[in-house]
């Protein structure tokens, strides 16, 4: 049995791509002029080509659970980012659809909270074959996308490092032989303008270029009634240049450069569940203070901001060597990359109209990576089997990260010391109060705030964190085709990683010269420390084994065992220098499934059942102001993932959908942090309790109609998207529980077959569901919370031209 691996080629966008899981670029048929005629040609789903195993092959031949999403679909949604396509992918969750820096992604219940800079993401991010180790890259250059592949489960054999939960593998469009491009303008309400475009083609017979760009200007939805501004206002622009060179018929080189800049108001939180004492205190600063987390209104005094810029240069060279001994089609691939990302931010630490504390973070990140691999095939192994395809290589990585965090006392901190909240934090009893006795000292008009601010002066606690990483790996994988039915795919990766760090915390204030304690350091229970020589070296061996049985050329069953490793590190937010080290985590998954195409290739159905076991799971614990990195003992995730695409007997109707079932829970976690209302140091036993940010069900259903209309090609789609109930904070505080919800999106487009014009209108969350993406503890107000609300209803109109 022969399974071809055809090369991917770009199809112009004519119609909206149907949505759903495994909704790749090839799943919506282009309506040709012949198809507009009453007599329809035989329909069939096109092959979906992916690079999930470092070689181009059909997604149906990859023995893991994956979803492929096309760039056409993302543009059809009005210029979407990765967070916008997550609802269509089973068991994948983004905590925020508005944060430009702190992308938290969970796959099968596992991910990494980016609030602590030491925490590397458990979900790897790869773009154009370059692995990026910081979560801020998820929002950097998502434009002119060809496809996004979401690989669920440990991907420790072939991809970068720290991919224990999965990988987002993004491929952007490459230059075409013919001059081509597109331009798209999208206007949305709430007010947002997105411009995206690309142009390029062959300049000579050995050189082709493509230039693409994006510009976003978003007014925002979260209104700050105190500062009279929108606190999620967002501006972003980015440009990419790709150059393809073919100096010989056997060598091809791709040169790539990307730059991006982001400027936004920050950081988009709303108060929730204020008690009477806290409300009375805050009303001195804003009489209209409120704690509704679902009204897109907030009230805090610091004009928070974030600025971010990045630059990436990479080069990829493919050398087709050909036949060497018993090896056929031997190809050498080298990928080298250099990138840097700078970030500067200010946030209102108390998220209130009182000036209690400010948080500034400035960081610089640089990364260099090098990968050299070989791929090819031979006639079996030791003379056995029909064919053997292999990929093997080496990966080198180094990075430098420097961050300074300052927690600065506000002018109203002295007045805050007269509140019951201070007693509650000190005692760990959130119900403790003085009956208003302390609060009476802070009545409007009394000069207590002025007097105390003069005494406090410039008072801050400063955290400095430096981290140098050197990592290397050897990897290999081969697929052994025993006969027309059986394929065995073993793989192995040996990794070694060395980290050197510096961590320090220092209180700074005027009264320190008099040997008096600093206010902010005291409030945080922080001590001065300096650890200049942190060091750890770790090695790992991650195996993989897949067995596939092809019932026929279109349908196969598979079982895959895989293991992943995520390195340990040093706590970037310690307030005393204790417990700076945290240990590596390991993930082991076994999954079995079916991938098939039925009814003359009009129905594609993929189904997977899995179990993942995590050992020494890395988690964050809220310490009153920041999040410390610790290790839970162990965790288990069981689940099912199913997706389908169906070209129905009705010629104009296609239906896509997905279902994810998830049971993610701690197996053993006896010393887990308790809700902060029980005290900063309170513990609880979360053994056999569910993990946060792990909805028990996710589902999508998208019927798509394509039909001729007045000589044009029309398309309309409706998306029904469901996400089940979940906790949104790691301590499983009942106040952070989010019930399940359903949102509805829809689009309608008209396309000119001759000229490539596409006019679209649509919207997301059309029923305007009020949804909290995440609820976490506040810093200063025990028993109260900060909530990050997901976007409200959005409608858009888009004009696109392809040539």
PDB file of C-alpha atoms in Angstrom, residues 64 153-159 162-166 491-495 539-546 560-566 584-591 611-616:
ATOM      1  CA  UNK A  64      -1.426  11.329  17.655  1.00  0.00           C
ATOM      2  CA  UNK A 153      -0.151  15.413  24.612  1.00  0.00           C
ATOM      3  CA  UNK A 154       3.618  15.242  25.249  1.00  0.00           C
ATOM      4  CA  UNK A 155       5.649  16.054  22.139  1.00  0.00           C
ATOM      5  CA  UNK A 156       9.037  15.502  23.726  1.00  0.00           C
ATOM      6  CA  UNK A 157      10.592  13.599  20.818  1.00  0.00           C
ATOM      7  CA  UNK A 158      10.687  16.079  17.940  1.00  0.00           C
ATOM      8  CA  UNK A 159       9.864  19.600  19.138  1.00  0.00           C
ATOM      9  CA  UNK A 162       9.228  21.802  27.505  1.00  0.00           C
ATOM     10  CA  UNK A 163       6.366  20.440  25.410  1.00  0.00           C
ATOM     11  CA  UNK A 164       4.802  18.202  28.054  1.00  0.00           C
ATOM     12  CA  UNK A 165       1.217  19.343  27.397  1.00  0.00           C
ATOM     13  CA  UNK A 166       1.422  19.782  23.628  1.00  0.00           C
ATOM     14  CA  UNK A 491      11.210   7.654  18.662  1.00  0.00           C
ATOM     15  CA  UNK A 492      13.677   8.854  21.272  1.00  0.00           C
ATOM     16  CA  UNK A 493      15.081  12.175  22.475  1.00  0.00           C
ATOM     17  CA  UNK A 494      18.034  12.675  24.787  1.00  0.00           C
ATOM     18  CA  UNK A 495      18.150  16.148  26.344  1.00  0.00           C
ATOM     19  CA  UNK A 539      19.184  15.310  31.670  1.00  0.00           C
ATOM     20  CA  UNK A 540      16.253  13.378  30.269  1.00  0.00           C
ATOM     21  CA  UNK A 541      15.451  10.509  27.947  1.00  0.00           C
ATOM     22  CA  UNK A 542      11.981  10.772  26.373  1.00  0.00           C
ATOM     23  CA  UNK A 543      10.791   7.751  24.347  1.00  0.00           C
ATOM     24  CA  UNK A 544       7.845   7.348  22.024  1.00  0.00           C
ATOM     25  CA  UNK A 545       6.240   4.327  20.389  1.00  0.00           C
ATOM     26  CA  UNK A 546       3.272   4.188  18.020  1.00  0.00           C
ATOM     27  CA  UNK A 560       0.787   5.697  21.002  1.00  0.00           C
ATOM     28  CA  UNK A 561       2.925   5.872  24.109  1.00  0.00           C
ATOM     29  CA  UNK A 562       4.860   9.101  24.631  1.00  0.00           C
ATOM     30  CA  UNK A 563       6.774  10.807  27.364  1.00  0.00           C
ATOM     31  CA  UNK A 564       7.590  14.472  27.928  1.00  0.00           C
ATOM     32  CA  UNK A 565       9.945  16.394  30.196  1.00  0.00           C
ATOM     33  CA  UNK A 566       9.863  19.971  31.469  1.00  0.00           C
ATOM     34  CA  UNK A 584      11.300  19.199  36.764  1.00  0.00           C
ATOM     35  CA  UNK A 585       8.007  17.604  35.812  1.00  0.00           C
ATOM     36  CA  UNK A 586       7.427  14.533  33.694  1.00  0.00           C
ATOM     37  CA  UNK A 587       4.390  13.534  31.663  1.00  0.00           C
ATOM     38  CA  UNK A 588       3.532  10.116  30.290  1.00  0.00           C
ATOM     39  CA  UNK A 589       0.624   9.564  27.913  1.00  0.00           C
ATOM     40  CA  UNK A 590      -0.941   6.556  26.290  1.00  0.00           C
ATOM     41  CA  UNK A 591      -3.606   7.197  23.694  1.00  0.00           C
ATOM     42  CA  UNK A 611      -4.626   8.919  29.804  1.00  0.00           C
ATOM     43  CA  UNK A 612      -1.826  11.281  30.891  1.00  0.00           C
ATOM     44  CA  UNK A 613       0.104  10.956  34.132  1.00  0.00           C
ATOM     45  CA  UNK A 614       2.119  13.908  35.488  1.00  0.00           C
ATOM     46  CA  UNK A 615       4.808  13.451  38.104  1.00  0.00           C
ATOM     47  CA  UNK A 616       6.067  16.464  40.126  1.00  0.00           C
TER      48      UNK A 616
END
